[in-house]
Amino acid sequence: MNDSLPEPGPSTSRWRALLPDLAPWRSSRDFRLMWLAGVVTVFGSFLTFVALPVQIKELTGSAVAVGAIGAVELVPLIVFGLYGGALADSMDRRKLILYSEAALGLLSALLLANTLLPHPMVWPLYVVAAMSSALTGLQRPALDSIVPRIVAHDQLSAAASLNALRWQVGAIAGPSLAGVLIAFAGLSWAYAIDIGTFAVSVALAMGLRPSPAAHDAEKPSLRGIAEGARYAWSRKELLGTYAIDMAAMFFAFPTAIFPFLADDLHAPWALGLMYAAGSVGSLAVSVTSGWTTRIHRHGRLVVVSAVGWGAAMAVAGWMANIWLVLLLLAVAGGCDMVSGIGRSTMWNQTIPDELRGRLAGIELLSYSVGPQLGQVRAGGMAALTSARASVWSGGVACVAAVGLLALALPKLMSYDARTNEHAVRMRQAKARPEPGPAAPPAASPAAAAL
């Protein structure tokens, strides 16, 4: 009797090919540590993300006061995002991640202390929001730029998918628990759990190997930031990813008017589902993202998925049935996730390590400022017309803008990871054997970091 297991059939193999590629998780200890730390941090941060506006609403009763959170966060994010990119190129990225993570945990402790006062104050909430935004700007370029050092070149698409999966799990579980926790236990518990998650993530980050800057790295300066901007401008395929993401978010990111859209659809009960629908669609893509590792023309992937995002939003604005709207919002979220995987892969496959931090700072602005400005556009358009008109017109404008950008930037459409000179150079650099103990430290800073 033959007790060996049967070989998987074609149908089983096709299903396995859709599952996320776990190669980065299996091959890189540092990636595992960062992924686990990220899961914990994202979950806790979403507790505070919900608790902070709820607390301001309770203390002021003003919608304007709640909306002002975005205003106080925008400038610190821009300034410190650019500076954080230059900092990531000039110091040990592990230390930058670790120190900023610990500082973010201290800010959550300040929120808890303020909440436990007999009469909590409003102004510290804005100060903490601004400081959290600044620390996020400092940290995020280091988080993004360290990935190509700890993950093999041919596993970067898989790493982007796994990181996206991590974020989506937190984006769904965190707010869901926050609503229940705040309603039944109070705001202080949300902040306290967030502090605990930062303690865990700091402990995990301490296990990362050092990731030092190159021996000839310059100190952060405006000249260094300008050098990164000039490099981005010279790479039209990279410029296209920034521009398309900005256009998609500016024209078709209507979350600010979801409460009004829910009322217009006579479905105020569905407001929470509307906020979660995009994350559900993104999660669906993340758990079936195995196919993305076989894509080579990432520029086309970014363009097609951005068009899909805008088209889904446009059709959602035309629909009068809440369930169809929710379905289309989920489709839009899935398209946005595909676009994000394509952009992240292009960035990580082609940007030199010595510029990676500064370019990550520019990336941070491209996917953070767009949504902030998109909220303003959506709200202003809804005030002039209606909530549904704001949604569908933004979706149509997104499709048109992405189409024009694709025509204006042919290098984006022709990008192929197999032949692009920058991708080939990076692939060859990653394939070189690590130097022996007698080799000079400067020969391979990336290898030294591993």
GROMACS .gro file of C-alpha atoms in nm:
model
  450
    1MET     CA    1   0.000   0.000   0.000
    2ASN     CA    2   0.136   0.343  -0.099
    3ASP     CA    3   0.090   0.590   0.192
    4SER     CA    4   0.247   0.887   0.014
    5LEU     CA    5   0.035   1.195  -0.030
    6PRO     CA    6  -0.101   1.257  -0.380
    7GLU     CA    7   0.047   1.533  -0.589
    8PRO     CA    8  -0.169   1.845  -0.597
    9GLY     CA    9  -0.379   1.870  -0.911
   10PRO     CA   10  -0.394   2.167  -1.149
   11SER     CA   11  -0.694   2.314  -0.967
   12THR     CA   12  -0.516   2.301  -0.629
   13SER     CA   13  -0.203   2.455  -0.778
   14ARG     CA   14  -0.402   2.742  -0.924
   15TRP     CA   15  -0.560   2.816  -0.586
   16ARG     CA   16  -0.220   2.806  -0.415
   17ALA     CA   17  -0.086   3.049  -0.674
   18LEU     CA   18  -0.341   3.306  -0.556
   19LEU     CA   19  -0.235   3.288  -0.192
   20PRO     CA   20   0.013   3.545  -0.058
   21ASP     CA   21   0.377   3.458  -0.125
   22LEU     CA   22   0.534   3.395   0.216
   23ALA     CA   23   0.893   3.385   0.088
   24PRO     CA   24   0.998   3.711   0.265
   25TRP     CA   25   0.855   3.582   0.592
   26ARG     CA   26   1.041   3.252   0.562
   27SER     CA   27   1.375   3.387   0.442
   28SER     CA   28   1.423   3.707   0.644
   29ARG     CA   29   1.428   3.714   1.023
   30ASP     CA   30   1.422   4.095   1.025
   31PHE     CA   31   1.119   4.103   0.797
   32ARG     CA   32   0.935   3.871   1.037
   33LEU     CA   33   1.018   4.097   1.331
   34MET     CA   34   0.911   4.410   1.143
   35TRP     CA   35   0.592   4.246   1.020
   36LEU     CA   36   0.489   4.133   1.369
   37ALA     CA   37   0.576   4.472   1.519
   38GLY     CA   38   0.373   4.637   1.244
   39VAL     CA   39   0.066   4.422   1.310
   40VAL     CA   40   0.070   4.517   1.677
   41THR     CA   41   0.137   4.887   1.612
   42VAL     CA   42  -0.127   4.927   1.341
   43PHE     CA   43  -0.389   4.763   1.559
   44GLY     CA   44  -0.316   4.989   1.855
   45SER     CA   45  -0.284   5.302   1.644
   46PHE     CA   46  -0.629   5.250   1.498
   47LEU     CA   47  -0.771   5.242   1.850
   48THR     CA   48  -0.635   5.594   1.902
   49PHE     CA   49  -0.733   5.693   1.547
   50VAL     CA   50  -1.097   5.638   1.647
   51ALA     CA   51  -1.070   5.750   2.010
   52LEU     CA   52  -0.914   6.092   1.942
   53PRO     CA   53  -1.195   6.240   1.727
   54VAL     CA   54  -1.455   6.084   1.955
   55GLN     CA   55  -1.298   6.257   2.256
   56ILE     CA   56  -1.282   6.594   2.078
   57LYS     CA   57  -1.646   6.554   1.978
   58GLU     CA   58  -1.743   6.477   2.339
   59LEU     CA   59  -1.549   6.775   2.475
   60THR     CA   60  -1.652   7.034   2.214
   61GLY     CA   61  -1.961   6.908   2.033
   62SER     CA   62  -1.820   7.075   1.721
   63ALA     CA   63  -1.775   6.908   1.380
   64VAL     CA   64  -1.531   7.185   1.288
   65ALA     CA   65  -1.319   7.102   1.592
   66VAL     CA   66  -1.309   6.736   1.489
   67GLY     CA   67  -1.217   6.823   1.131
   68ALA     CA   68  -0.934   7.046   1.254
   69ILE     CA   69  -0.738   6.731   1.346
   70GLY     CA   70  -0.649   6.687   0.979
   71ALA     CA   71  -0.540   7.049   0.953
   72VAL     CA   72  -0.296   7.029   1.246
   73GLU     CA   73  -0.153   6.702   1.113
   74LEU     CA   74  -0.085   6.813   0.755
   75VAL     CA   75   0.206   7.057   0.793
   76PRO     CA   76   0.409   6.840   1.038
   77LEU     CA   77   0.363   6.544   0.805
   78ILE     CA   78   0.498   6.737   0.506
   79VAL     CA   79   0.793   6.896   0.687
   80PHE     CA   80   0.904   6.596   0.889
   81GLY     CA   81   0.828   6.351   0.609
   82LEU     CA   82   1.087   6.521   0.389
   83TYR     CA   83   1.333   6.559   0.678
   84GLY     CA   84   1.272   6.198   0.787
   85GLY     CA   85   1.365   6.081   0.439
   86ALA     CA   86   1.699   6.263   0.456
   87LEU     CA   87   1.752   6.134   0.811
   88ALA     CA   88   1.693   5.774   0.701
   89ASP     CA   89   1.978   5.807   0.451
   90SER     CA   90   2.221   5.948   0.707
   91MET     CA   91   2.177   5.733   1.020
   92ASP     CA   92   2.106   5.377   1.129
   93ARG     CA   93   1.751   5.309   1.009
   94ARG     CA   94   1.694   5.059   1.288
   95LYS     CA   95   1.765   5.326   1.550
   96LEU     CA   96   1.535   5.576   1.377
   97ILE     CA   97   1.252   5.322   1.373
   98LEU     CA   98   1.312   5.224   1.735
   99TYR     CA   99   1.340   5.577   1.878
  100SER     CA  100   1.036   5.711   1.692
  101GLU     CA  101   0.829   5.408   1.793
  102ALA     CA  102   0.914   5.466   2.160
  103ALA     CA  103   0.828   5.837   2.126
  104LEU     CA  104   0.491   5.753   1.971
  105GLY     CA  105   0.419   5.530   2.269
  106LEU     CA  106   0.494   5.820   2.505
  107LEU     CA  107   0.244   6.038   2.318
  108SER     CA  108  -0.024   5.775   2.374
  109ALA     CA  109   0.066   5.787   2.744
  110LEU     CA  110   0.004   6.165   2.738
  111LEU     CA  111  -0.340   6.106   2.587
  112LEU     CA  112  -0.419   5.859   2.864
  113ALA     CA  113  -0.299   6.099   3.134
  114ASN     CA  114  -0.513   6.380   2.993
  115THR     CA  115  -0.817   6.152   2.975
  116LEU     CA  116  -0.779   6.053   3.341
  117LEU     CA  117  -0.791   6.416   3.457
  118PRO     CA  118  -1.113   6.527   3.629
  119HIS     CA  119  -1.163   6.773   3.343
  120PRO     CA  120  -0.973   6.661   3.030
  121MET     CA  121  -0.836   6.947   2.819
  122VAL     CA  122  -0.882   6.991   2.445
  123TRP     CA  123  -0.558   7.162   2.343
  124PRO     CA  124  -0.330   6.868   2.437
  125LEU     CA  125  -0.525   6.652   2.193
  126TYR     CA  126  -0.426   6.877   1.903
  127VAL     CA  127  -0.066   6.900   2.024
  128VAL     CA  128  -0.039   6.523   2.043
  129ALA     CA  129  -0.202   6.486   1.699
  130ALA     CA  130   0.053   6.725   1.547
  131MET     CA  131   0.347   6.557   1.723
  132SER     CA  132   0.226   6.210   1.622
  133SER     CA  133   0.207   6.327   1.261
  134ALA     CA  134   0.562   6.464   1.284
  135LEU     CA  135   0.696   6.137   1.430
  136THR     CA  136   0.514   5.937   1.163
  137GLY     CA  137   0.683   6.156   0.904
  138LEU     CA  138   1.021   6.084   1.062
  139GLN     CA  139   0.964   5.710   1.095
  140ARG     CA  140   0.785   5.607   0.777
  141PRO     CA  141   1.074   5.669   0.532
  142ALA     CA  142   1.300   5.450   0.747
  143LEU     CA  143   1.037   5.175   0.758
  144ASP     CA  144   0.996   5.184   0.382
  145SER     CA  145   1.363   5.219   0.293
  146ILE     CA  146   1.481   4.933   0.514
  147VAL     CA  147   1.271   4.675   0.328
  148PRO     CA  148   1.502   4.638   0.022
  149ARG     CA  149   1.791   4.576   0.264
  150ILE     CA  150   1.624   4.287   0.447
  151VAL     CA  151   1.427   4.127   0.160
  152ALA     CA  152   1.564   3.962  -0.155
  153HIS     CA  153   1.516   4.163  -0.476
  154ASP     CA  154   1.283   3.907  -0.634
  155GLN     CA  155   1.067   3.900  -0.318
  156LEU     CA  156   0.986   4.273  -0.303
  157SER     CA  157   0.638   4.234  -0.456
  158ALA     CA  158   0.560   3.962  -0.203
  159ALA     CA  159   0.688   4.183   0.079
  160ALA     CA  160   0.465   4.470  -0.038
  161SER     CA  161   0.164   4.238  -0.039
  162LEU     CA  162   0.238   4.103   0.308
  163ASN     CA  163   0.286   4.454   0.447
  164ALA     CA  164  -0.042   4.559   0.290
  165LEU     CA  165  -0.214   4.256   0.446
  166ARG     CA  166  -0.075   4.357   0.784
  167TRP     CA  167  -0.215   4.708   0.750
  168GLN     CA  168  -0.557   4.592   0.632
  169VAL     CA  169  -0.601   4.351   0.922
  170GLY     CA  170  -0.535   4.639   1.161
  171ALA     CA  171  -0.758   4.876   0.962
  172ILE     CA  172  -1.053   4.640   1.004
  173ALA     CA  173  -0.992   4.495   1.351
  174GLY     CA  174  -0.871   4.816   1.521
  175PRO     CA  175  -1.169   5.042   1.450
  176SER     CA  176  -1.413   4.756   1.507
  177LEU     CA  177  -1.277   4.693   1.857
  178ALA     CA  178  -1.240   5.066   1.925
  179GLY     CA  179  -1.609   5.132   1.878
  180VAL     CA  180  -1.708   4.858   2.122
  181LEU     CA  181  -1.429   4.942   2.368
  182ILE     CA  182  -1.512   5.313   2.383
  183ALA     CA  183  -1.885   5.248   2.418
  184PHE     CA  184  -1.858   4.994   2.699
  185ALA     CA  185  -1.524   5.060   2.873
  186GLY     CA  186  -1.437   5.422   2.796
  187LEU     CA  187  -1.172   5.618   2.608
  188SER     CA  188  -0.901   5.549   2.863
  189TRP     CA  189  -0.899   5.179   2.778
  190ALA     CA  190  -0.837   5.251   2.409
  191TYR     CA  191  -0.535   5.466   2.494
  192ALA     CA  192  -0.408   5.216   2.752
  193ILE     CA  193  -0.418   4.926   2.505
  194ASP     CA  194  -0.242   5.143   2.248
  195ILE     CA  195   0.041   5.203   2.498
  196GLY     CA  196   0.068   4.827   2.548
  197THR     CA  197   0.095   4.765   2.175
  198PHE     CA  198   0.378   5.018   2.148
  199ALA     CA  199   0.564   4.839   2.428
  200VAL     CA  200   0.540   4.512   2.234
  201SER     CA  201   0.644   4.670   1.902
  202VAL     CA  202   0.946   4.842   2.063
  203ALA     CA  203   1.055   4.510   2.213
  204LEU     CA  204   1.032   4.345   1.869
  205ALA     CA  205   1.215   4.634   1.698
  206MET     CA  206   1.503   4.599   1.945
  207GLY     CA  207   1.569   4.258   1.789
  208LEU     CA  208   1.636   4.403   1.443
  209ARG     CA  209   1.992   4.396   1.315
  210PRO     CA  210   2.168   4.733   1.272
  211SER     CA  211   2.103   4.905   0.939
  212PRO     CA  212   2.373   5.173   0.921
  213ALA     CA  213   2.403   5.446   0.662
  214ALA     CA  214   2.675   5.438   0.399
  215HIS     CA  215   3.017   5.548   0.526
  216ASP     CA  216   3.006   5.859   0.308
  217ALA     CA  217   2.645   5.955   0.385
  218GLU     CA  218   2.590   6.327   0.432
  219LYS     CA  219   2.410   6.484   0.723
  220PRO     CA  220   2.044   6.580   0.660
  221SER     CA  221   2.024   6.910   0.474
  222LEU     CA  222   1.808   7.102   0.233
  223ARG     CA  223   2.066   7.027  -0.034
  224GLY     CA  224   2.029   6.655   0.030
  225ILE     CA  225   1.650   6.676   0.017
  226ALA     CA  226   1.676   6.872  -0.311
  227GLU     CA  227   1.906   6.603  -0.449
  228GLY     CA  228   1.639   6.342  -0.380
  229ALA     CA  229   1.375   6.559  -0.546
  230ARG     CA  230   1.595   6.605  -0.855
  231TYR     CA  231   1.646   6.231  -0.878
  232ALA     CA  232   1.271   6.169  -0.855
  233TRP     CA  233   1.211   6.430  -1.128
  234SER     CA  234   1.467   6.261  -1.355
  235ARG     CA  235   1.288   5.926  -1.321
  236LYS     CA  236   0.965   5.984  -1.513
  237GLU     CA  237   0.830   5.639  -1.431
  238LEU     CA  238   0.864   5.716  -1.059
  239LEU     CA  239   0.720   6.062  -1.114
  240GLY     CA  240   0.422   5.895  -1.279
  241THR     CA  241   0.351   5.677  -0.975
  242TYR     CA  242   0.352   5.984  -0.747
  243ALA     CA  243   0.134   6.189  -0.982
  244ILE     CA  244  -0.121   5.914  -1.043
  245ASP     CA  245  -0.161   5.839  -0.674
  246MET     CA  246  -0.203   6.210  -0.595
  247ALA     CA  247  -0.464   6.248  -0.872
  248ALA     CA  248  -0.657   5.938  -0.764
  249MET     CA  249  -0.672   6.049  -0.401
  250PHE     CA  250  -0.746   6.414  -0.475
  251PHE     CA  251  -1.037   6.348  -0.708
  252ALA     CA  252  -1.182   6.023  -0.569
  253PHE     CA  253  -1.132   6.003  -0.192
  254PRO     CA  254  -1.476   6.100  -0.056
  255THR     CA  255  -1.465   5.954   0.298
  256ALA     CA  256  -1.527   6.299   0.452
  257ILE     CA  257  -1.879   6.304   0.308
  258PHE     CA  258  -1.973   5.944   0.389
  259PRO     CA  259  -2.209   6.059   0.669
  260PHE     CA  260  -2.393   6.278   0.418
  261LEU     CA  261  -2.392   6.005   0.154
  262ALA     CA  262  -2.542   5.760   0.404
  263ASP     CA  263  -2.822   6.006   0.479
  264ASP     CA  264  -2.880   6.065   0.108
  265LEU     CA  265  -2.916   5.689   0.057
  266HIS     CA  266  -3.155   5.667   0.357
  267ALA     CA  267  -2.909   5.428   0.525
  268PRO     CA  268  -2.746   5.599   0.825
  269TRP     CA  269  -2.711   5.253   0.978
  270ALA     CA  270  -2.457   5.166   0.706
  271LEU     CA  271  -2.208   5.443   0.782
  272GLY     CA  272  -1.965   5.211   0.960
  273LEU     CA  273  -1.990   4.962   0.673
  274MET     CA  274  -1.907   5.239   0.426
  275TYR     CA  275  -1.587   5.320   0.612
  276ALA     CA  276  -1.491   4.951   0.632
  277ALA     CA  277  -1.583   4.852   0.275
  278GLY     CA  278  -1.263   4.979   0.117
  279SER     CA  279  -1.049   4.793   0.369
  280VAL     CA  280  -1.246   4.475   0.305
  281GLY     CA  281  -1.175   4.505  -0.067
  282SER     CA  282  -0.809   4.570   0.001
  283LEU     CA  283  -0.790   4.271   0.232
  284ALA     CA  284  -0.946   4.049  -0.036
  285VAL     CA  285  -0.668   4.151  -0.275
  286SER     CA  286  -0.399   4.102  -0.011
  287VAL     CA  287  -0.501   3.743   0.070
  288THR     CA  288  -0.511   3.653  -0.301
  289SER     CA  289  -0.200   3.847  -0.400
  290GLY     CA  290   0.018   3.557  -0.513
  291TRP     CA  291  -0.034   3.654  -0.877
  292THR     CA  292   0.134   3.993  -0.824
  293THR     CA  293   0.479   3.830  -0.795
  294ARG     CA  294   0.449   3.727  -1.162
  295ILE     CA  295   0.378   4.080  -1.287
  296HIS     CA  296   0.664   4.265  -1.455
  297ARG     CA  297   0.494   4.572  -1.608
  298HIS     CA  298   0.415   4.747  -1.283
  299GLY     CA  299   0.359   5.088  -1.446
  300ARG     CA  300   0.064   4.955  -1.643
  301LEU     CA  301  -0.061   4.782  -1.330
  302VAL     CA  302  -0.062   5.116  -1.144
  303VAL     CA  303  -0.246   5.295  -1.426
  304VAL     CA  304  -0.512   5.027  -1.481
  305SER     CA  305  -0.586   4.989  -1.110
  306ALA     CA  306  -0.607   5.369  -1.060
  307VAL     CA  307  -0.858   5.384  -1.346
  308GLY     CA  308  -1.050   5.103  -1.175
  309TRP     CA  309  -1.050   5.299  -0.848
  310GLY     CA  310  -1.196   5.608  -1.014
  311ALA     CA  311  -1.449   5.412  -1.220
  312ALA     CA  312  -1.576   5.224  -0.914
  313MET     CA  313  -1.618   5.553  -0.726
  314ALA     CA  314  -1.800   5.709  -1.021
  315VAL     CA  315  -2.048   5.421  -1.045
  316ALA     CA  316  -2.093   5.423  -0.665
  317GLY     CA  317  -2.201   5.786  -0.687
  318TRP     CA  318  -2.466   5.697  -0.944
  319MET     CA  319  -2.613   5.408  -0.741
  320ALA     CA  320  -2.915   5.454  -0.516
  321ASN     CA  321  -2.894   5.109  -0.355
  322ILE     CA  322  -2.675   5.100  -0.043
  323TRP     CA  323  -2.561   4.741  -0.099
  324LEU     CA  324  -2.440   4.820  -0.449
  325VAL     CA  325  -2.259   5.126  -0.311
  326LEU     CA  326  -2.087   4.911  -0.048
  327LEU     CA  327  -1.987   4.657  -0.312
  328LEU     CA  328  -1.840   4.928  -0.534
  329LEU     CA  329  -1.652   5.083  -0.243
  330ALA     CA  330  -1.501   4.741  -0.178
  331VAL     CA  331  -1.404   4.712  -0.546
  332ALA     CA  332  -1.243   5.056  -0.525
  333GLY     CA  333  -1.047   4.950  -0.217
  334GLY     CA  334  -0.924   4.641  -0.399
  335CYS     CA  335  -0.808   4.850  -0.695
  336ASP     CA  336  -0.627   5.088  -0.462
  337MET     CA  337  -0.446   4.795  -0.303
  338VAL     CA  338  -0.333   4.664  -0.643
  339SER     CA  339  -0.205   5.012  -0.728
  340GLY     CA  340  -0.020   5.029  -0.396
  341ILE     CA  341   0.152   4.695  -0.457
  342GLY     CA  342   0.261   4.810  -0.804
  343ARG     CA  343   0.394   5.143  -0.677
  344SER     CA  344   0.579   4.990  -0.384
  345THR     CA  345   0.740   4.726  -0.604
  346MET     CA  346   0.863   4.984  -0.855
  347TRP     CA  347   1.008   5.200  -0.579
  348ASN     CA  348   1.184   4.916  -0.401
  349GLN     CA  349   1.314   4.755  -0.721
  350THR     CA  350   1.478   5.064  -0.870
  351ILE     CA  351   1.575   5.330  -0.614
  352PRO     CA  352   1.942   5.323  -0.502
  353ASP     CA  353   1.993   5.253  -0.133
  354GLU     CA  354   2.175   5.582  -0.072
  355LEU     CA  355   1.865   5.774  -0.190
  356ARG     CA  356   1.600   5.536  -0.061
  357GLY     CA  357   1.516   5.731   0.254
  358ARG     CA  358   1.472   6.065   0.076
  359LEU     CA  359   1.258   5.908  -0.195
  360ALA     CA  360   1.053   5.734   0.074
  361GLY     CA  361   0.987   6.078   0.222
  362ILE     CA  362   0.853   6.196  -0.115
  363GLU     CA  363   0.644   5.879  -0.140
  364LEU     CA  364   0.499   5.952   0.203
  365LEU     CA  365   0.378   6.290   0.077
  366SER     CA  366   0.233   6.141  -0.241
  367TYR     CA  367   0.006   5.898  -0.057
  368SER     CA  368  -0.068   6.116   0.248
  369VAL     CA  369  -0.125   6.468   0.116
  370GLY     CA  370  -0.354   6.347  -0.162
  371PRO     CA  371  -0.618   6.206   0.075
  372GLN     CA  372  -0.601   6.518   0.293
  373LEU     CA  373  -0.667   6.746  -0.005
  374GLY     CA  374  -0.922   6.499  -0.139
  375GLN     CA  375  -1.129   6.543   0.175
  376VAL     CA  376  -1.139   6.917   0.111
  377ARG     CA  377  -1.239   6.867  -0.253
  378ALA     CA  378  -1.512   6.618  -0.167
  379GLY     CA  379  -1.658   6.839   0.104
  380GLY     CA  380  -1.651   7.153  -0.108
  381MET     CA  381  -1.808   6.978  -0.406
  382ALA     CA  382  -2.080   6.827  -0.189
  383ALA     CA  383  -2.160   7.173  -0.049
  384LEU     CA  384  -2.197   7.313  -0.402
  385THR     CA  385  -2.394   7.018  -0.543
  386SER     CA  386  -2.476   6.704  -0.343
  387ALA     CA  387  -2.297   6.415  -0.178
  388ARG     CA  388  -2.367   6.174  -0.463
  389ALA     CA  389  -2.263   6.428  -0.726
  390SER     CA  390  -1.938   6.486  -0.538
  391VAL     CA  391  -1.864   6.113  -0.545
  392TRP     CA  392  -1.942   6.041  -0.909
  393SER     CA  393  -1.788   6.359  -1.047
  394GLY     CA  394  -1.468   6.291  -0.853
  395GLY     CA  395  -1.453   5.938  -0.993
  396VAL     CA  396  -1.495   6.064  -1.350
  397ALA     CA  397  -1.229   6.330  -1.295
  398CYS     CA  398  -0.994   6.064  -1.154
  399VAL     CA  399  -1.030   5.844  -1.465
  400ALA     CA  400  -0.968   6.143  -1.693
  401ALA     CA  401  -0.667   6.265  -1.495
  402VAL     CA  402  -0.505   5.920  -1.482
  403GLY     CA  403  -0.558   5.876  -1.857
  404LEU     CA  404  -0.392   6.210  -1.932
  405LEU     CA  405  -0.100   6.133  -1.701
  406ALA     CA  406  -0.048   5.794  -1.867
  407LEU     CA  407  -0.030   5.964  -2.208
  408ALA     CA  408   0.207   6.231  -2.078
  409LEU     CA  409   0.443   5.980  -1.910
  410PRO     CA  410   0.513   5.699  -2.161
  411LYS     CA  411   0.805   5.570  -1.950
  412LEU     CA  412   0.555   5.471  -1.683
  413MET     CA  413   0.356   5.260  -1.929
  414SER     CA  414   0.669   5.099  -2.076
  415TYR     CA  415   0.828   5.009  -1.741
  416ASP     CA  416   0.930   4.643  -1.730
  417ALA     CA  417   1.116   4.509  -1.426
  418ARG     CA  418   1.303   4.260  -1.648
  419THR     CA  419   1.461   4.525  -1.870
  420ASN     CA  420   1.447   4.859  -1.687
  421GLU     CA  421   1.807   4.977  -1.640
  422HIS     CA  422   1.753   5.081  -1.279
  423ALA     CA  423   1.582   4.753  -1.186
  424VAL     CA  424   1.857   4.552  -1.359
  425ARG     CA  425   2.128   4.747  -1.175
  426MET     CA  426   1.960   4.693  -0.839
  427ARG     CA  427   1.906   4.324  -0.911
  428GLN     CA  428   2.272   4.278  -1.001
  429ALA     CA  429   2.381   4.466  -0.689
  430LYS     CA  430   2.167   4.240  -0.468
  431ALA     CA  431   2.306   3.930  -0.644
  432ARG     CA  432   2.670   4.014  -0.567
  433PRO     CA  433   2.822   3.794  -0.295
  434GLU     CA  434   2.874   3.956   0.040
  435PRO     CA  435   3.233   4.064   0.109
  436GLY     CA  436   3.448   3.862   0.346
  437PRO     CA  437   3.561   3.982   0.688
  438ALA     CA  438   3.866   4.158   0.544
  439ALA     CA  439   3.666   4.364   0.296
  440PRO     CA  440   3.631   4.737   0.367
  441PRO     CA  441   3.302   4.827   0.538
  442ALA     CA  442   3.205   5.065   0.259
  443ALA     CA  443   3.208   4.791  -0.004
  444SER     CA  444   2.852   4.689   0.069
  445PRO     CA  445   2.659   4.884   0.333
  446ALA     CA  446   2.346   4.687   0.247
  447ALA     CA  447   2.527   4.359   0.307
  448ALA     CA  448   2.664   4.495   0.634
  449ALA     CA  449   2.311   4.572   0.747
  450LEU     CA  450   2.213   4.209   0.703
   0.00000   0.00000   0.00000
